[in-house]
Coordinates of C-alpha atoms in Angstrom, one line a residue:
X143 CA 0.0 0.0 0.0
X144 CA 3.0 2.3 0.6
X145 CA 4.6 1.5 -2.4
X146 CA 1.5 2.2 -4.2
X147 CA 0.8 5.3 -2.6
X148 CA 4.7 6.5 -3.4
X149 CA 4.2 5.6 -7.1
X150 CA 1.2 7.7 -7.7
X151 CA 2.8 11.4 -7.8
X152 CA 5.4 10.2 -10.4
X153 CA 2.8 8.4 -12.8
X154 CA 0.6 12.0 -12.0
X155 CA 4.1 14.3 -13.3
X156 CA 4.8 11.5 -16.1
X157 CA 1.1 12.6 -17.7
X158 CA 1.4 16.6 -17.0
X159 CA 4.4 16.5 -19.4
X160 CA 3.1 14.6 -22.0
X161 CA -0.1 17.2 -21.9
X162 CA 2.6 20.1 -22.0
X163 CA 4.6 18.6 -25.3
X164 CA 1.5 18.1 -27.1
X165 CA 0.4 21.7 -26.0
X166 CA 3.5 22.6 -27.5
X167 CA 3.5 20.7 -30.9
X168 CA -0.3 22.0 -31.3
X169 CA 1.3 26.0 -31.3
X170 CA 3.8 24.8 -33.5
X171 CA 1.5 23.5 -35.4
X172 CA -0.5 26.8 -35.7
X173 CA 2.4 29.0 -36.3
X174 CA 3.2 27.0 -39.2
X175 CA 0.0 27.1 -40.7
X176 CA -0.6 30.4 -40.0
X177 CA 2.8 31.0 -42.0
X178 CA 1.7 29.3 -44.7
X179 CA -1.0 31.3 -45.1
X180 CA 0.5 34.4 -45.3
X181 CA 2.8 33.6 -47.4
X182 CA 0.5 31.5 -50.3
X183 CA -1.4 35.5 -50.1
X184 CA 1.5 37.4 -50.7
X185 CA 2.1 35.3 -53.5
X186 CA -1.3 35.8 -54.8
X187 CA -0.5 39.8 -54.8
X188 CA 2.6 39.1 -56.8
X189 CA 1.0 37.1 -59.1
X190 CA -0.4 39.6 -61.8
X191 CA 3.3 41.6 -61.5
X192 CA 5.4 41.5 -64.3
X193 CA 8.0 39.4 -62.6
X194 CA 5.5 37.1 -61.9
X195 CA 5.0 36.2 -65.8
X196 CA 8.0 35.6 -66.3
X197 CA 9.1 31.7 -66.8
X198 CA 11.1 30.0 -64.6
X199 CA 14.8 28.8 -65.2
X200 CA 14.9 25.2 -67.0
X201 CA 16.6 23.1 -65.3
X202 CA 17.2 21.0 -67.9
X203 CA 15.7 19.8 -71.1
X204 CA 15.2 20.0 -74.9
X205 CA 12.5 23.1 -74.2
X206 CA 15.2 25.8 -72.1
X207 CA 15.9 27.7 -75.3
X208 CA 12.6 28.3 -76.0
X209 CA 11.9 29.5 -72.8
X210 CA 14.9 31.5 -72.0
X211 CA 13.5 33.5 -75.3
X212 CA 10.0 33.7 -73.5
X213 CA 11.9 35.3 -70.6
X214 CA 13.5 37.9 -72.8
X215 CA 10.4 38.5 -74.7
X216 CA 8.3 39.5 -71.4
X217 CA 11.0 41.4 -70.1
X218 CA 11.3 43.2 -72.7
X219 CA 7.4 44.2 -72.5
X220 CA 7.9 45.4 -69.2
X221 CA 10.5 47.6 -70.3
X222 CA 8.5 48.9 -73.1
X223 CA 5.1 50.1 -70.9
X224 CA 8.0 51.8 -68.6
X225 CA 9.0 53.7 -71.7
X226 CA 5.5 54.8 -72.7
X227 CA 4.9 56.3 -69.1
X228 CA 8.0 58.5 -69.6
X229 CA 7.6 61.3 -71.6
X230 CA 11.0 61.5 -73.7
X231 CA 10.0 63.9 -76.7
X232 CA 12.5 66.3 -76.9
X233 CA 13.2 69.4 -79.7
X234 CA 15.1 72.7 -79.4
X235 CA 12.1 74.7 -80.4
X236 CA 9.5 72.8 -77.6
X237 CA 8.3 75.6 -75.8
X238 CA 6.4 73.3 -73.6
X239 CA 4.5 70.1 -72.9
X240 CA 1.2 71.1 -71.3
X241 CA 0.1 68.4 -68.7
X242 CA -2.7 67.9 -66.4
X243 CA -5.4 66.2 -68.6
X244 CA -6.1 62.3 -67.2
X245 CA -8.1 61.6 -70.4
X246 CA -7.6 62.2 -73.7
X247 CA -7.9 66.1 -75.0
X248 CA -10.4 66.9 -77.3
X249 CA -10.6 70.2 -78.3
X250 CA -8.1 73.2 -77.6
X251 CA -8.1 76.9 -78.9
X252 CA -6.2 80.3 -78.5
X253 CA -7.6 83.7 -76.9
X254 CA -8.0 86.6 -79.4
X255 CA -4.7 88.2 -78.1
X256 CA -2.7 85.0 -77.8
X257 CA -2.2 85.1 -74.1
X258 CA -4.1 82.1 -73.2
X259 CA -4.8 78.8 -74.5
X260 CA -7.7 77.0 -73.6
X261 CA -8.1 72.5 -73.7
X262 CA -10.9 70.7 -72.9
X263 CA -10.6 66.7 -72.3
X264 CA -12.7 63.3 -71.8
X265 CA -12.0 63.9 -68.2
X266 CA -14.6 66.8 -67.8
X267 CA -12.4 69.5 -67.0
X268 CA -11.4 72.8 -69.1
X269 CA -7.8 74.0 -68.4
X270 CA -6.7 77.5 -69.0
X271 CA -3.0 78.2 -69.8
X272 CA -1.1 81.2 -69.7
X273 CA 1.6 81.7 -71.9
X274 CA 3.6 83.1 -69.6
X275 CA 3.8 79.6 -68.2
X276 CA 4.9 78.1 -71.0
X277 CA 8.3 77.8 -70.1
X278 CA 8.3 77.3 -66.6
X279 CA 8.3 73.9 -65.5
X280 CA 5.5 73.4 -63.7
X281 CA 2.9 75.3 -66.7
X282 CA 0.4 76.5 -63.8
X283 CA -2.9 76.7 -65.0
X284 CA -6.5 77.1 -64.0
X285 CA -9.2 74.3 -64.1
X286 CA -12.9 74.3 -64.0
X287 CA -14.9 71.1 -64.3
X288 CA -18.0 70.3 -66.5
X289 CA -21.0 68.2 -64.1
X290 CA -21.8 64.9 -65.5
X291 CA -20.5 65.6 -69.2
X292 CA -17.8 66.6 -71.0
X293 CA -16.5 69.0 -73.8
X294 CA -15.9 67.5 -77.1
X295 CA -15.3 71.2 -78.7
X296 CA -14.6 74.4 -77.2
X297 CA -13.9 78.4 -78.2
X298 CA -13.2 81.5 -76.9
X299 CA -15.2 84.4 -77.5
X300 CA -13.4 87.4 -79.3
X301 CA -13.0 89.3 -75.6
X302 CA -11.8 85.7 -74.2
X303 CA -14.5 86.0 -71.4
X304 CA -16.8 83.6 -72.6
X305 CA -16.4 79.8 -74.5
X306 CA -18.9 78.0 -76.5
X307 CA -18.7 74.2 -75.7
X308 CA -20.3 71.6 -77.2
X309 CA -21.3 69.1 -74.6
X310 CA -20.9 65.1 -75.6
X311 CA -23.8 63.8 -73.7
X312 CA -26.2 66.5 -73.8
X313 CA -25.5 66.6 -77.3
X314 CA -26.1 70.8 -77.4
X315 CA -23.7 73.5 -77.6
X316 CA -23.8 75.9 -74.5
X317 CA -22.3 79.1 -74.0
X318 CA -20.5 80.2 -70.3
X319 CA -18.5 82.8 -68.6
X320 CA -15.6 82.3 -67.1
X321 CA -15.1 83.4 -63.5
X322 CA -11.4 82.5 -62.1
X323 CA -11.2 82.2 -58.4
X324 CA -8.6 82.7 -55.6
X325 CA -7.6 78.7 -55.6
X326 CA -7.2 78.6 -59.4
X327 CA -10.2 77.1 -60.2
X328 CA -12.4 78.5 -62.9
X329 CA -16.6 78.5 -62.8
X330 CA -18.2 78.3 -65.6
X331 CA -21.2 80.3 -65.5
X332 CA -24.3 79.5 -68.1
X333 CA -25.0 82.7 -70.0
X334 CA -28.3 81.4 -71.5
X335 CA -30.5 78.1 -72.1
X336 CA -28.2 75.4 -73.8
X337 CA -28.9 75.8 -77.7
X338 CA -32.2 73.6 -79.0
X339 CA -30.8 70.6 -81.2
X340 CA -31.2 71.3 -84.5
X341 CA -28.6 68.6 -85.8
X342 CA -29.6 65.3 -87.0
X343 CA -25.9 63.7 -87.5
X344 CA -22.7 64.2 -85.2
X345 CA -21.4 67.5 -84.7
X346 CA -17.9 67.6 -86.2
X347 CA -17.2 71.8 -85.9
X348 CA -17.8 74.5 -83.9
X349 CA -17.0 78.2 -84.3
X350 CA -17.3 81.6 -83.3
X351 CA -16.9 85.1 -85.6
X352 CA -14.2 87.4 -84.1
X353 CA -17.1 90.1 -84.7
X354 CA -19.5 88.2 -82.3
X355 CA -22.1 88.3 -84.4
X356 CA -22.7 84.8 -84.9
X357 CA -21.8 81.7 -83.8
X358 CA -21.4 78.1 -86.8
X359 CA -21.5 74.0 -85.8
X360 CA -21.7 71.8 -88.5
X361 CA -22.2 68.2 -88.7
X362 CA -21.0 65.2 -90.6
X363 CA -24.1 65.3 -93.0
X364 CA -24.1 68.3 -95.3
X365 CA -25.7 70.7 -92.7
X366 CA -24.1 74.1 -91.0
X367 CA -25.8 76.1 -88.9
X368 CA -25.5 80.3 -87.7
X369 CA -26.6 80.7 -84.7
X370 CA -27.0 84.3 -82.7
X371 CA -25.7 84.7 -79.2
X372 CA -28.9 84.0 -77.9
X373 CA -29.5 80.4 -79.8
X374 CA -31.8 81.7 -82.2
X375 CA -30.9 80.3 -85.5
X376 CA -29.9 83.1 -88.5
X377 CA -29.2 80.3 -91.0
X378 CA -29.0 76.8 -92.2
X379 CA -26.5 76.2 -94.9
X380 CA -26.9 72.9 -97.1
X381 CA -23.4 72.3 -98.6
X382 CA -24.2 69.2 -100.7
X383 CA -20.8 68.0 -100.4
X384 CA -22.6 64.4 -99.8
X385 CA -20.8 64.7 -96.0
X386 CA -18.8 67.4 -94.5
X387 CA -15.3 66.8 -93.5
X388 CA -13.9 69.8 -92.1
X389 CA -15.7 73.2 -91.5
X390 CA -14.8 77.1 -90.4
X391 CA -15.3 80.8 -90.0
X392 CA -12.4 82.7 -91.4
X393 CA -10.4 84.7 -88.8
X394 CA -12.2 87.8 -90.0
X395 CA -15.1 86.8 -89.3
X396 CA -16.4 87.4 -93.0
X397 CA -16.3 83.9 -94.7
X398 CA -17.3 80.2 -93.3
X399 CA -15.8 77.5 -95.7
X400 CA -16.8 73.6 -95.9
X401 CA -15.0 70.7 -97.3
X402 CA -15.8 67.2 -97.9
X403 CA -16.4 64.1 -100.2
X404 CA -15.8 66.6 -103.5
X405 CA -12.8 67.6 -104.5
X406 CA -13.8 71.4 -103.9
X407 CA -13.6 73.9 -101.0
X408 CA -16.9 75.8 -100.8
X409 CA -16.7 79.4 -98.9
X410 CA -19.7 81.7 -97.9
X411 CA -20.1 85.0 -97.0
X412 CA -22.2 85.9 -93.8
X413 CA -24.1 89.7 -94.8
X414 CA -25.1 91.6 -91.6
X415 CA -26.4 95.4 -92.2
X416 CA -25.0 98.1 -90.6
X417 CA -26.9 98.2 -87.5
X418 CA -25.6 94.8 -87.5
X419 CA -28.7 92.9 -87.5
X420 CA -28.5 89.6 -90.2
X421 CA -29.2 90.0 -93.6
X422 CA -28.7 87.0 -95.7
X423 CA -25.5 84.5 -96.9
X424 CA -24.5 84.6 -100.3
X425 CA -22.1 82.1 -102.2
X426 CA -18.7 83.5 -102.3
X427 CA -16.2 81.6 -104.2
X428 CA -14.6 77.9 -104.3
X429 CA -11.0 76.5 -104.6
X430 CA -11.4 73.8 -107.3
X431 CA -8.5 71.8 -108.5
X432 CA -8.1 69.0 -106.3
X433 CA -8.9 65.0 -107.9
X434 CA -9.8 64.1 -104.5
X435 CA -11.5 64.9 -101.4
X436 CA -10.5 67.7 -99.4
X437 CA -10.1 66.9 -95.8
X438 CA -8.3 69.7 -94.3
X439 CA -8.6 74.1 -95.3
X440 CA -7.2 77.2 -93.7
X441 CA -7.6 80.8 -93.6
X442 CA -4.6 83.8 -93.3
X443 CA -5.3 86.5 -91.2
X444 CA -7.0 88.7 -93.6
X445 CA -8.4 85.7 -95.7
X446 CA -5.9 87.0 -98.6
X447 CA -4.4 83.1 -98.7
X448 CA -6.1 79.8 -98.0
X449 CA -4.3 76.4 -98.0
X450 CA -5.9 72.9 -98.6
X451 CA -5.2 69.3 -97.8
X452 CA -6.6 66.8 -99.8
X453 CA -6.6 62.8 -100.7
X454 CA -4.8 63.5 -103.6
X455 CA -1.8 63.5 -102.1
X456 CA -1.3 67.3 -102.3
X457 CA -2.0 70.5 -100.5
X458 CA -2.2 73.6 -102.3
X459 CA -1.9 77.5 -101.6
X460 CA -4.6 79.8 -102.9
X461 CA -4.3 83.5 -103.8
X462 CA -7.7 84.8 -102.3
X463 CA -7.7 88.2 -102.1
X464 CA -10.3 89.2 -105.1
X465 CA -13.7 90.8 -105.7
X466 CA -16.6 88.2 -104.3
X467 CA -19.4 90.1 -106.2
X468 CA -17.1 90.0 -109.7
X469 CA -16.6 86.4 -111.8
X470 CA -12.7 86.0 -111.0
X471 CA -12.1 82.4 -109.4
X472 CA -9.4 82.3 -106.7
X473 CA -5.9 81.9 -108.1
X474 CA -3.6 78.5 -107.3
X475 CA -0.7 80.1 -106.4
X476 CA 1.5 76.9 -105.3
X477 CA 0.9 72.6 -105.8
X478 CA 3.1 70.3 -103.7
X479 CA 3.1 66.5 -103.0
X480 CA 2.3 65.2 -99.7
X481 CA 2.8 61.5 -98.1
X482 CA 0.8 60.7 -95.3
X483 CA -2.7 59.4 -94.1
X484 CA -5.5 60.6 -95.8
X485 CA -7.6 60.5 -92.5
X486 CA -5.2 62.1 -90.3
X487 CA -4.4 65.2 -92.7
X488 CA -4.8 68.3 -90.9
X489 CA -3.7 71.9 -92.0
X490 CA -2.9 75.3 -90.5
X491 CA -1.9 78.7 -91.9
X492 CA 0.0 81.2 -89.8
X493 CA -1.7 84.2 -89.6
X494 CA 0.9 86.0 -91.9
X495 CA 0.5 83.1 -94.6
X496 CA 4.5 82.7 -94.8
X497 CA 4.8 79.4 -93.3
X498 CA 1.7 76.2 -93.1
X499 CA 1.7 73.1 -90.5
X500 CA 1.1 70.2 -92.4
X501 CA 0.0 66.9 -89.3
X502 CA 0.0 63.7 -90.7
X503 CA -0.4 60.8 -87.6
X504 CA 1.9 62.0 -85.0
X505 CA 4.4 64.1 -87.3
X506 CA 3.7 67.7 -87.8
X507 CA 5.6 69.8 -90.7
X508 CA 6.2 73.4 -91.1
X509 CA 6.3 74.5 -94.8
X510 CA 7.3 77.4 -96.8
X511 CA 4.1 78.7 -98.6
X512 CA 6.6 80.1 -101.3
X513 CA 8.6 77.1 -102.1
X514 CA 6.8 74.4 -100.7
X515 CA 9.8 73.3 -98.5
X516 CA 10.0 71.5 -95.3
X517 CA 11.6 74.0 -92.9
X518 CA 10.6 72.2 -89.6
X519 CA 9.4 68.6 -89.1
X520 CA 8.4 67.4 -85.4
X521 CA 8.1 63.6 -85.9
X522 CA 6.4 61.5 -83.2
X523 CA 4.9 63.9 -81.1
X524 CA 2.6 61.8 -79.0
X525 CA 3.6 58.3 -79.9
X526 CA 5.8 57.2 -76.7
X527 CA 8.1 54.6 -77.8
X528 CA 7.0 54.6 -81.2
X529 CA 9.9 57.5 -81.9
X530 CA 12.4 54.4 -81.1
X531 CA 11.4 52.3 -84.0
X532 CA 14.4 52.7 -85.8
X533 CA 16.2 56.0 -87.9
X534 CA 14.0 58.2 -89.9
X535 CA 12.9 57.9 -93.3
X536 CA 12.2 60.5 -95.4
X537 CA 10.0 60.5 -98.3
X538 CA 9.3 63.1 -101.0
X539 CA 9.8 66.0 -100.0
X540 CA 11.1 65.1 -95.9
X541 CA 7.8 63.9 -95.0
X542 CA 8.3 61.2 -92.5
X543 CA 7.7 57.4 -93.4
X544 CA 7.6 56.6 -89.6
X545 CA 3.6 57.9 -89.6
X546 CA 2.9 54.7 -91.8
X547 CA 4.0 52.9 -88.7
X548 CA 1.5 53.4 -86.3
X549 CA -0.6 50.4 -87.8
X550 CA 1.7 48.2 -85.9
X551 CA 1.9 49.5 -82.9
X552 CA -1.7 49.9 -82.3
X553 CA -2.2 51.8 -78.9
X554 CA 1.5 53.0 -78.7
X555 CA 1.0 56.3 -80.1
X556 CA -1.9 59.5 -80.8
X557 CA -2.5 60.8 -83.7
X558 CA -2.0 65.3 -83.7
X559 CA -5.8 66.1 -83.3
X560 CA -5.4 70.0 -83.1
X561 CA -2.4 71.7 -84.2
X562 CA -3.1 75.5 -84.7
X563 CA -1.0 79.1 -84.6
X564 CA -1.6 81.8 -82.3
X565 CA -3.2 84.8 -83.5
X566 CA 0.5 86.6 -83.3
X567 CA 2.2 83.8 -85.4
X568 CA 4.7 83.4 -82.3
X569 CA 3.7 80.1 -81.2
X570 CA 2.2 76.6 -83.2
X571 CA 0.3 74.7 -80.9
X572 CA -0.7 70.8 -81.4
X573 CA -2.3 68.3 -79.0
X574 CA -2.7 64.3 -79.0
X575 CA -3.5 62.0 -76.6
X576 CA -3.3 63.8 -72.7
X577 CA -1.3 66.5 -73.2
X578 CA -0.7 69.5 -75.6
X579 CA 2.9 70.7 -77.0
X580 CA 3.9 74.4 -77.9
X581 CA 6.7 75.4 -80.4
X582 CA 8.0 78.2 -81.6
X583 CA 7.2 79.4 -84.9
X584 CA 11.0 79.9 -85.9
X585 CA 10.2 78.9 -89.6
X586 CA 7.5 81.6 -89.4
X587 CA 10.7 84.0 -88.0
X588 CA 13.2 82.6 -91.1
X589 CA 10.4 83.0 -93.7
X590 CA 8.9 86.4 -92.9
X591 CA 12.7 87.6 -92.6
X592 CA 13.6 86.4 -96.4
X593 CA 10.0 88.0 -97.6
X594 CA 10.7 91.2 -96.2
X595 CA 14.5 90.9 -97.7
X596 CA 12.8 90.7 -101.2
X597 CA 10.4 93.4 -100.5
X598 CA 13.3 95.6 -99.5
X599 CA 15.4 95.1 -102.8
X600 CA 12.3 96.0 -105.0
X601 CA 11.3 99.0 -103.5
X602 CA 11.1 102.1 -104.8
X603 CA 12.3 104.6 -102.1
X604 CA 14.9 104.9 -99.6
X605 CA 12.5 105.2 -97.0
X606 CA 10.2 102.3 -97.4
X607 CA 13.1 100.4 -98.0
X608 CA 14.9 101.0 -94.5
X609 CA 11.5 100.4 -92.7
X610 CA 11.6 96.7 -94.5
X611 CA 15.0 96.3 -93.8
X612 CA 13.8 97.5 -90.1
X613 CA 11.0 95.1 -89.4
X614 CA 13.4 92.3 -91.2
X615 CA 16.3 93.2 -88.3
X616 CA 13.2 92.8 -85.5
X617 CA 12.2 89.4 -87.3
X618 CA 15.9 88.2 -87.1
X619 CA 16.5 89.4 -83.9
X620 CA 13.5 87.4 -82.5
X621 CA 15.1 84.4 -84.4
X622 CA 18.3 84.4 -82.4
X623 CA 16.2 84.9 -79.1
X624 CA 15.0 81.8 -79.2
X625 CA 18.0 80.0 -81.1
X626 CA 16.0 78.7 -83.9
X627 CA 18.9 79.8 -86.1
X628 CA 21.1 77.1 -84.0
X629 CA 20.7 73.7 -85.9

């Protein structure tokens, strides 16, 4: 019984230890688990990463080259989207690269005096640049935002305190003042009922007359409409064209002009009285020549000059400056060859008519209207890596053959979908994609500076003759201001 009794506490400690290992093992147990866990979902996060597509090593095997090839290949991709984030354009006369846009820009246009350039964008905002910010880094600018719709058109009024925009959704154009606040933020401030819809087909232009008498959209049927400041419609113009490509009011404010599926640019006179209240529109004249369709026109200043683009494969200078009311057609002045993509083919006339911007894709060239020449070409503007294909190739007359490339590298690049001068001729100002470049118009500078040259050897008095030779020395003195005479 003794014995018994002794043995009992050591059988007692013998099972309290066995309790305590298997307590033990049990956390173990749990801490490895747990472990597990967290590791299998941090692998789950790594999964879609780039690393994580990429094949592993072979460790042996008929198959290793074809994988080790794989591995280069997605690599390689991953280096590629890293380029497109980056913006690497670069030229000596890039003024600036205006950012801030999340979605792609639609629309931009300049103020009356030059000082401001306005954008618009799928993101529903408006941003207002200065060009005094131009060449700072940061290009601070104002925003205002658009409720519950966005801007697929926009234009400043001739006293730059208004724009019209045409609204996607609400599928009406809508006029608004702009108020800037402390915060630089903009309000846009409705100055009247949003336009009735009078437009059957999609709007494809909008414009206003630097008189501010009327107000033009134009859809991709054959229809153009003048509106009044109030949205009461003056006019409905039927271009029978079969479909309107591109359509707008001359800087003057005199003339709109339509082109389309034939080979012709029609232009129109707007009459007002001289009270100013609307009389009628009258046919004015037409630039015919062209074998194709013109896609693409543009006005001078004064609406002495026009330039077309057309399918052809050519754009043309036109000597305007005649008598509307007598039977004297305008006059072709100059024919050149063009390569490029019919669909992209835009055109722009500085405001002096010395110089055009010829966008084809995602090149833009600047052109001599005497000779025709490339003086200027900006190739790639808004295609990423698409400007590391490989050297340039020149066709024709220096148009680039990299715009021909952008078939095969769908989504790597934007096509220019506004390029146009300020009112000054100073600055040439194109936009694709997000963002919006500015250059200077040094060709504009060269060309102006050989015109008045010429002008000054063929005058007839002293006097007339130093004032050329005057305005030429201001021309080249802006030239070496901005070393566009340094290539």
């Amino acid at each position: 019984m003794l014995m018994a009794n002794v043995a009992e506490p050591g059988v007692s400690l013998q099972a309290t230890g066995v309790q305590i290992t298997a307590v033990l093992a049990a956390l173990v147990l749990l801490l490895f688990v747990i472990w597990r866990f967290l590791v299998g979902q941090e692998g789950s996060e790594l999964e879609g990463s780039p690393r994580a597509l990429l094949p592993e090593e072979p460790a042996s095997g008929g198959n290793g080259e074809l994988q080790s090839r794989a591995q280069k290949k997605a690599k390689g991709l991953q280096r590629r989207d890293h380029r497109i984030q980056q913006d690497t354009f670069a030229h000596c006369l890039l003024v600036g690269s205006l950012k801030g846009h999340s979605e792609t820009i639609t629309s931009m246009d300049w103020s009356s005096n030059g000082h401001q350039l306005i954008t618009c964008s799928e993101d529903r905002t408006l941003r207002l640049w200065s060009a005094r910010e131009f060449q700072n880094r940061e290009h601070r600018h104002s925003r205002a935002s658009i409720v519950l719709d966005h801007a697929t058109f926009v234009r400043f009024t001739s006293d730059a305190r208004v724009v019209a925009l045409w609204l996607a959704l609400a599928d009406t154009l809508r006029l608004c003042k702009i108020q800037c606040q402390n915060d630089r933020t903009l309000r846009l401030v409705p100055l009247c009922a949003d336009f009735p819809r009078q437009h059957k087909a999609e709007v494809i232009a909008i414009d206003i007359a630097a008189t501010g008498r009327f107000l033009m959209t134009a859809s991709s049927d054959t229809t153009i409409i003048l509106w009044n400041m109030k949205g009461v419609v003056l006019s409905s113009i039927n271009t029978n064209q079969m479909q309107n490509s591109y359509v707008a009011v001359s800087p003057c404010g005199r003339f709109v002009g339509s082109c389309g599926f034939t080979p012709d640019v029609k232009i129109w006179e707007v009459r007002f009285g001289k009270t100013g209240e609307f009389r009628e529109v009258t046919r004015a004249f037409e630039l015919k020549g062209h074998k194709a369709g013109v896609v693409s026109f543009a006005f001078s200043n004064d609406s002495t000059r026009m330039v077309s683009a057309s399918k052809d494969g050519t754009w043309r200078i036109w000597d305007t400056e005649l008598e509307f009311r007598g039977q004297r057609d305008p006059q072709l002045l100059l024919s050149v060859p063009l390569t490029g993509d019919p669909k992209t083919l835009q055109i722009a006339l500085s405001p002096d008519s010395h110089v055009a911007a010829l966008a084809s894709g995602g090149d833009v060239s600047v052109l001599s209207t005497a000779t025709g020449e490339v003086m200027e070409t900006f190739a790639s503007l808004h295609g990423g890596w698409l400007a590391e294909l490989g050297p340039h190739l020149s066709v024709g007359s220096g148009w680039s053959f990299a715009m021909n490339r952008t078939d095969i590298c769908i989504g790597c690049g934007y096509t220019t979908s506004k390029l146009a001068f300020d009112p000054d001729g100073r600055f040439l100002a194109c936009c694709g994609g997000r963002l919006a470049r500015v250059f200077h118009n040094a060709p504009g500078r060269r060309a102006a500076a050989m015109h008045l040259e010429g002008a000054a050897r063929n005058a007839t008095s002293d006097s007339v003759r130093r004032r050329l030779l005057g305005q030429r020395d201001k021309e080249l003195a802006a030239l070496h201001a901005i070393n566009g005479t340094k290539r």
